[in-house]
């Protein structure tokens, strides 16, 4: 891979202004890609572009991924700037945390509009470019909430579960054209949003429920996405990877029952 603009791979990351999306964009930059960051928060997106300070390699596009016209315009902007698309990461997402009876249809549509419709629209637009070029990779960012039901997540969890199945649908069809489509399901991640909304009690509950006993980092999410977009994952297609420290694997995994396992005894011995 050379450093010429025309030969560098191009990655498109939605929801790229902050958090996991920004970390994914930074992974691609660190691995020689040109990057298009899409986000509907214009001010934060512009600030991110200034911070990255690589105008020759970074394109920022203000885009609401739930709007077909804006997605189409974004695709045209990326092609006009970079001439190709090799990877798409559908990371843009929103959440409404309300009980089922309190969730309005407007809440429902707002969440599914971004989390599900957005991934569909972006994959239609950017996936078509990859098909024309003969290959590429798409990674969708779902959530552990798409694998495990929980309270206050009727819209969010449903959107992420649907996104996981949407991934498999695309993997079956686009795989025939050399475009791989996979999905990650992050568990709790140390983001600014998590720090704002997760109380001490909630964090303690997660620590007890996750075998690795901590939250993931945005870098760990980005590393997994980057791997799935890389040539090292060339035969991985239609898969969901829970990047969650073992949260999903633990199932009911009651903390009380896990006490007394080797790691717990080692910790007790260390503090004896």
GROMACS .gro file of C-alpha atoms in nm:
model
  272
    1UNK     CA    1   0.000   0.000   0.000
    2UNK     CA    2   0.144   0.335  -0.105
    3UNK     CA    3   0.076   0.678   0.033
    4UNK     CA    4  -0.082   0.813  -0.284
    5UNK     CA    5  -0.438   0.930  -0.238
    6UNK     CA    6  -0.574   0.718  -0.523
    7UNK     CA    7  -0.438   0.392  -0.380
    8UNK     CA    8  -0.530   0.437  -0.016
    9UNK     CA    9  -0.829   0.244   0.108
   10UNK     CA   10  -1.129   0.450   0.211
   11UNK     CA   11  -1.343   0.387   0.517
   12UNK     CA   12  -1.679   0.548   0.591
   13UNK     CA   13  -1.785   0.568   0.955
   14UNK     CA   14  -2.129   0.689   1.059
   15UNK     CA   15  -2.172   0.849   1.399
   16UNK     CA   16  -1.804   0.934   1.368
   17UNK     CA   17  -1.788   1.259   1.562
   18UNK     CA   18  -1.729   1.109   1.905
   19UNK     CA   19  -1.705   0.794   2.116
   20UNK     CA   20  -1.682   0.457   1.948
   21UNK     CA   21  -1.726   0.605   1.601
   22UNK     CA   22  -1.436   0.844   1.645
   23UNK     CA   23  -1.215   0.565   1.783
   24UNK     CA   24  -1.299   0.356   1.475
   25UNK     CA   25  -1.210   0.646   1.249
   26UNK     CA   26  -0.879   0.686   1.430
   27UNK     CA   27  -0.807   0.314   1.387
   28UNK     CA   28  -0.851   0.345   1.013
   29UNK     CA   29  -0.627   0.652   1.000
   30UNK     CA   30  -0.360   0.469   1.198
   31UNK     CA   31  -0.377   0.185   0.946
   32UNK     CA   32  -0.329   0.397   0.637
   33UNK     CA   33  -0.687   0.462   0.528
   34UNK     CA   34  -0.858   0.777   0.418
   35UNK     CA   35  -1.168   0.831   0.628
   36UNK     CA   36  -1.509   0.987   0.582
   37UNK     CA   37  -1.683   1.064   0.910
   38UNK     CA   38  -2.061   1.109   0.893
   39UNK     CA   39  -2.258   1.258   1.181
   40UNK     CA   40  -2.573   1.465   1.234
   41UNK     CA   41  -2.408   1.678   1.505
   42UNK     CA   42  -2.247   1.941   1.284
   43UNK     CA   43  -2.069   2.135   1.560
   44UNK     CA   44  -1.907   1.829   1.719
   45UNK     CA   45  -1.820   1.686   1.378
   46UNK     CA   46  -1.646   2.007   1.271
   47UNK     CA   47  -1.456   2.019   1.600
   48UNK     CA   48  -1.347   1.657   1.550
   49UNK     CA   49  -1.224   1.740   1.201
   50UNK     CA   50  -1.015   2.025   1.337
   51UNK     CA   51  -0.874   1.805   1.613
   52UNK     CA   52  -0.774   1.528   1.373
   53UNK     CA   53  -0.606   1.795   1.159
   54UNK     CA   54  -0.561   1.573   0.853
   55UNK     CA   55  -0.770   1.748   0.585
   56UNK     CA   56  -0.600   1.552   0.308
   57UNK     CA   57  -0.716   1.221   0.458
   58UNK     CA   58  -1.034   1.308   0.651
   59UNK     CA   59  -1.369   1.417   0.509
   60UNK     CA   60  -1.643   1.521   0.749
   61UNK     CA   61  -2.000   1.507   0.622
   62UNK     CA   62  -2.297   1.636   0.818
   63UNK     CA   63  -2.558   1.366   0.759
   64UNK     CA   64  -2.872   1.230   0.920
   65UNK     CA   65  -2.849   0.863   0.824
   66UNK     CA   66  -3.226   0.817   0.860
   67UNK     CA   67  -3.280   1.053   0.565
   68UNK     CA   68  -3.241   0.884   0.223
   69UNK     CA   69  -3.160   1.211   0.046
   70UNK     CA   70  -2.884   1.298   0.295
   71UNK     CA   71  -2.732   0.951   0.270
   72UNK     CA   72  -2.733   0.972  -0.109
   73UNK     CA   73  -2.567   1.314  -0.095
   74UNK     CA   74  -2.305   1.180   0.149
   75UNK     CA   75  -2.223   0.891  -0.083
   76UNK     CA   76  -2.174   1.132  -0.372
   77UNK     CA   77  -1.952   1.354  -0.154
   78UNK     CA   78  -1.730   1.061  -0.054
   79UNK     CA   79  -1.690   0.942  -0.413
   80UNK     CA   80  -1.621   1.295  -0.534
   81UNK     CA   81  -1.348   1.336  -0.273
   82UNK     CA   82  -1.186   0.992  -0.257
   83UNK     CA   83  -1.312   0.808  -0.564
   84UNK     CA   84  -1.375   0.478  -0.387
   85UNK     CA   85  -1.514   0.308  -0.075
   86UNK     CA   86  -1.357  -0.003   0.077
   87UNK     CA   87  -1.521  -0.020   0.419
   88UNK     CA   88  -1.840   0.101   0.581
   89UNK     CA   89  -1.906   0.105   0.955
   90UNK     CA   90  -2.267   0.168   1.050
   91UNK     CA   91  -2.209   0.302   1.399
   92UNK     CA   92  -2.464   0.587   1.422
   93UNK     CA   93  -2.717   0.514   1.691
   94UNK     CA   94  -2.960   0.672   1.935
   95UNK     CA   95  -3.139   0.540   2.241
   96UNK     CA   96  -3.458   0.613   2.433
   97UNK     CA   97  -3.457   0.445   2.772
   98UNK     CA   98  -3.821   0.422   2.880
   99UNK     CA   99  -4.050   0.151   3.004
  100UNK     CA  100  -4.266  -0.018   2.742
  101UNK     CA  101  -4.585   0.161   2.847
  102UNK     CA  102  -4.409   0.498   2.839
  103UNK     CA  103  -4.246   0.457   2.497
  104UNK     CA  104  -4.438   0.655   2.236
  105UNK     CA  105  -4.456   0.566   1.869
  106UNK     CA  106  -4.248   0.879   1.802
  107UNK     CA  107  -3.980   0.741   2.037
  108UNK     CA  108  -3.996   0.404   1.862
  109UNK     CA  109  -3.964   0.553   1.514
  110UNK     CA  110  -3.680   0.787   1.614
  111UNK     CA  111  -3.472   0.495   1.744
  112UNK     CA  112  -3.545   0.256   1.459
  113UNK     CA  113  -3.506   0.538   1.207
  114UNK     CA  114  -3.142   0.590   1.299
  115UNK     CA  115  -3.036   0.248   1.425
  116UNK     CA  116  -3.202   0.030   1.162
  117UNK     CA  117  -3.314   0.246   0.871
  118UNK     CA  118  -2.980   0.429   0.880
  119UNK     CA  119  -2.782   0.108   0.846
  120UNK     CA  120  -3.009  -0.009   0.565
  121UNK     CA  121  -2.978   0.318   0.373
  122UNK     CA  122  -2.602   0.349   0.416
  123UNK     CA  123  -2.540  -0.012   0.318
  124UNK     CA  124  -2.759   0.032   0.012
  125UNK     CA  125  -2.564   0.341  -0.094
  126UNK     CA  126  -2.206   0.255   0.001
  127UNK     CA  127  -2.246  -0.120  -0.044
  128UNK     CA  128  -2.343  -0.062  -0.406
  129UNK     CA  129  -2.013   0.120  -0.459
  130UNK     CA  130  -1.822  -0.173  -0.311
  131UNK     CA  131  -2.011  -0.420  -0.528
  132UNK     CA  132  -1.920  -0.217  -0.836
  133UNK     CA  133  -1.555  -0.221  -0.726
  134UNK     CA  134  -1.558  -0.595  -0.667
  135UNK     CA  135  -1.527  -0.613  -0.290
  136UNK     CA  136  -1.524  -0.448   0.048
  137UNK     CA  137  -1.640  -0.487   0.406
  138UNK     CA  138  -1.932  -0.361   0.612
  139UNK     CA  139  -1.943  -0.376   0.991
  140UNK     CA  140  -2.256  -0.284   1.181
  141UNK     CA  141  -2.239  -0.178   1.545
  142UNK     CA  142  -2.529  -0.337   1.731
  143UNK     CA  143  -2.532  -0.395   2.107
  144UNK     CA  144  -2.550  -0.664   2.368
  145UNK     CA  145  -2.909  -0.537   2.399
  146UNK     CA  146  -2.973  -0.698   2.062
  147UNK     CA  147  -2.883  -1.037   2.210
  148UNK     CA  148  -3.025  -1.003   2.561
  149UNK     CA  149  -3.351  -0.837   2.655
  150UNK     CA  150  -3.342  -0.583   2.935
  151UNK     CA  151  -3.562  -0.322   3.094
  152UNK     CA  152  -3.609   0.025   2.940
  153UNK     CA  153  -3.491  -0.092   2.597
  154UNK     CA  154  -3.798  -0.191   2.397
  155UNK     CA  155  -3.704   0.034   2.104
  156UNK     CA  156  -3.326   0.023   2.141
  157UNK     CA  157  -3.298  -0.350   2.196
  158UNK     CA  158  -3.540  -0.430   1.915
  159UNK     CA  159  -3.352  -0.204   1.674
  160UNK     CA  160  -3.023  -0.374   1.756
  161UNK     CA  161  -3.169  -0.725   1.728
  162UNK     CA  162  -3.308  -0.631   1.388
  163UNK     CA  163  -2.971  -0.486   1.290
  164UNK     CA  164  -2.808  -0.821   1.367
  165UNK     CA  165  -3.049  -0.999   1.133
  166UNK     CA  166  -3.014  -0.726   0.869
  167UNK     CA  167  -2.641  -0.797   0.878
  168UNK     CA  168  -2.701  -1.162   0.792
  169UNK     CA  169  -2.937  -1.071   0.509
  170UNK     CA  170  -2.677  -0.844   0.353
  171UNK     CA  171  -2.398  -1.096   0.415
  172UNK     CA  172  -2.580  -1.362   0.215
  173UNK     CA  173  -2.645  -1.139  -0.086
  174UNK     CA  174  -2.346  -0.905  -0.092
  175UNK     CA  175  -2.109  -1.193  -0.017
  176UNK     CA  176  -2.173  -1.311  -0.372
  177UNK     CA  177  -2.010  -0.988  -0.489
  178UNK     CA  178  -1.714  -1.010  -0.254
  179UNK     CA  179  -1.852  -0.772   0.008
  180UNK     CA  180  -1.838  -0.914   0.362
  181UNK     CA  181  -2.090  -0.795   0.619
  182UNK     CA  182  -2.050  -0.856   0.993
  183UNK     CA  183  -2.176  -0.705   1.317
  184UNK     CA  184  -2.037  -0.646   1.663
  185UNK     CA  185  -2.246  -0.636   1.979
  186UNK     CA  186  -2.064  -0.421   2.235
  187UNK     CA  187  -2.134  -0.464   2.603
  188UNK     CA  188  -2.096  -0.163   2.836
  189UNK     CA  189  -1.826   0.068   2.703
  190UNK     CA  190  -1.643   0.354   2.873
  191UNK     CA  191  -1.783   0.647   2.677
  192UNK     CA  192  -1.872   0.997   2.787
  193UNK     CA  193  -2.239   0.903   2.756
  194UNK     CA  194  -2.195   0.600   2.982
  195UNK     CA  195  -2.024   0.816   3.240
  196UNK     CA  196  -2.326   1.048   3.239
  197UNK     CA  197  -2.608   0.793   3.253
  198UNK     CA  198  -2.463   0.495   3.442
  199UNK     CA  199  -2.498   0.546   3.815
  200UNK     CA  200  -2.264   0.389   4.067
  201UNK     CA  201  -2.522   0.118   4.130
  202UNK     CA  202  -2.558   0.039   3.760
  203UNK     CA  203  -2.183   0.022   3.713
  204UNK     CA  204  -2.154  -0.211   4.011
  205UNK     CA  205  -2.423  -0.438   3.864
  206UNK     CA  206  -2.236  -0.455   3.533
  207UNK     CA  207  -1.906  -0.530   3.707
  208UNK     CA  208  -2.075  -0.820   3.886
  209UNK     CA  209  -2.238  -0.953   3.567
  210UNK     CA  210  -1.937  -0.930   3.334
  211UNK     CA  211  -1.679  -1.208   3.385
  212UNK     CA  212  -1.390  -0.974   3.304
  213UNK     CA  213  -1.526  -0.739   3.569
  214UNK     CA  214  -1.499  -0.409   3.380
  215UNK     CA  215  -1.632  -0.197   3.096
  216UNK     CA  216  -1.478  -0.218   2.751
  217UNK     CA  217  -1.288   0.070   2.594
  218UNK     CA  218  -1.366   0.247   2.269
  219UNK     CA  219  -1.026   0.130   2.144
  220UNK     CA  220  -1.124  -0.234   2.202
  221UNK     CA  221  -1.438  -0.182   1.995
  222UNK     CA  222  -1.236  -0.012   1.721
  223UNK     CA  223  -0.978  -0.291   1.715
  224UNK     CA  224  -1.250  -0.548   1.656
  225UNK     CA  225  -1.417  -0.345   1.383
  226UNK     CA  226  -1.082  -0.281   1.217
  227UNK     CA  227  -0.999  -0.650   1.220
  228UNK     CA  228  -1.331  -0.738   1.058
  229UNK     CA  229  -1.267  -0.484   0.783
  230UNK     CA  230  -0.912  -0.607   0.725
  231UNK     CA  231  -0.775  -0.876   0.497
  232UNK     CA  232  -0.705  -1.084   0.808
  233UNK     CA  233  -1.082  -1.144   0.830
  234UNK     CA  234  -1.120  -1.231   0.463
  235UNK     CA  235  -1.332  -1.543   0.525
  236UNK     CA  236  -1.551  -1.402   0.803
  237UNK     CA  237  -1.898  -1.308   0.678
  238UNK     CA  238  -2.242  -1.284   0.837
  239UNK     CA  239  -2.114  -1.315   1.193
  240UNK     CA  240  -2.207  -1.139   1.516
  241UNK     CA  241  -1.925  -1.090   1.765
  242UNK     CA  242  -2.015  -0.989   2.120
  243UNK     CA  243  -1.736  -0.760   2.238
  244UNK     CA  244  -1.855  -0.766   2.594
  245UNK     CA  245  -1.605  -0.924   2.833
  246UNK     CA  246  -1.814  -1.242   2.848
  247UNK     CA  247  -2.140  -1.071   2.947
  248UNK     CA  248  -2.354  -1.259   2.694
  249UNK     CA  249  -2.172  -1.587   2.750
  250UNK     CA  250  -2.244  -1.570   3.122
  251UNK     CA  251  -2.618  -1.576   3.063
  252UNK     CA  252  -2.787  -1.587   3.400
  253UNK     CA  253  -2.431  -1.626   3.541
  254UNK     CA  254  -2.525  -1.517   3.892
  255UNK     CA  255  -2.230  -1.344   4.060
  256UNK     CA  256  -2.298  -1.542   4.378
  257UNK     CA  257  -2.253  -1.869   4.188
  258UNK     CA  258  -1.934  -1.746   4.023
  259UNK     CA  259  -1.773  -1.673   4.356
  260UNK     CA  260  -1.531  -1.947   4.447
  261UNK     CA  261  -1.405  -1.990   4.091
  262UNK     CA  262  -1.024  -1.979   4.043
  263UNK     CA  263  -1.012  -1.606   3.968
  264UNK     CA  264  -1.212  -1.527   4.280
  265UNK     CA  265  -0.993  -1.749   4.499
  266UNK     CA  266  -0.682  -1.589   4.354
  267UNK     CA  267  -0.819  -1.244   4.433
  268UNK     CA  268  -0.901  -1.350   4.789
  269UNK     CA  269  -0.552  -1.493   4.833
  270UNK     CA  270  -0.394  -1.174   4.705
  271UNK     CA  271  -0.578  -0.972   4.967
  272UNK     CA  272  -0.519  -1.219   5.251
   0.00000   0.00000   0.00000
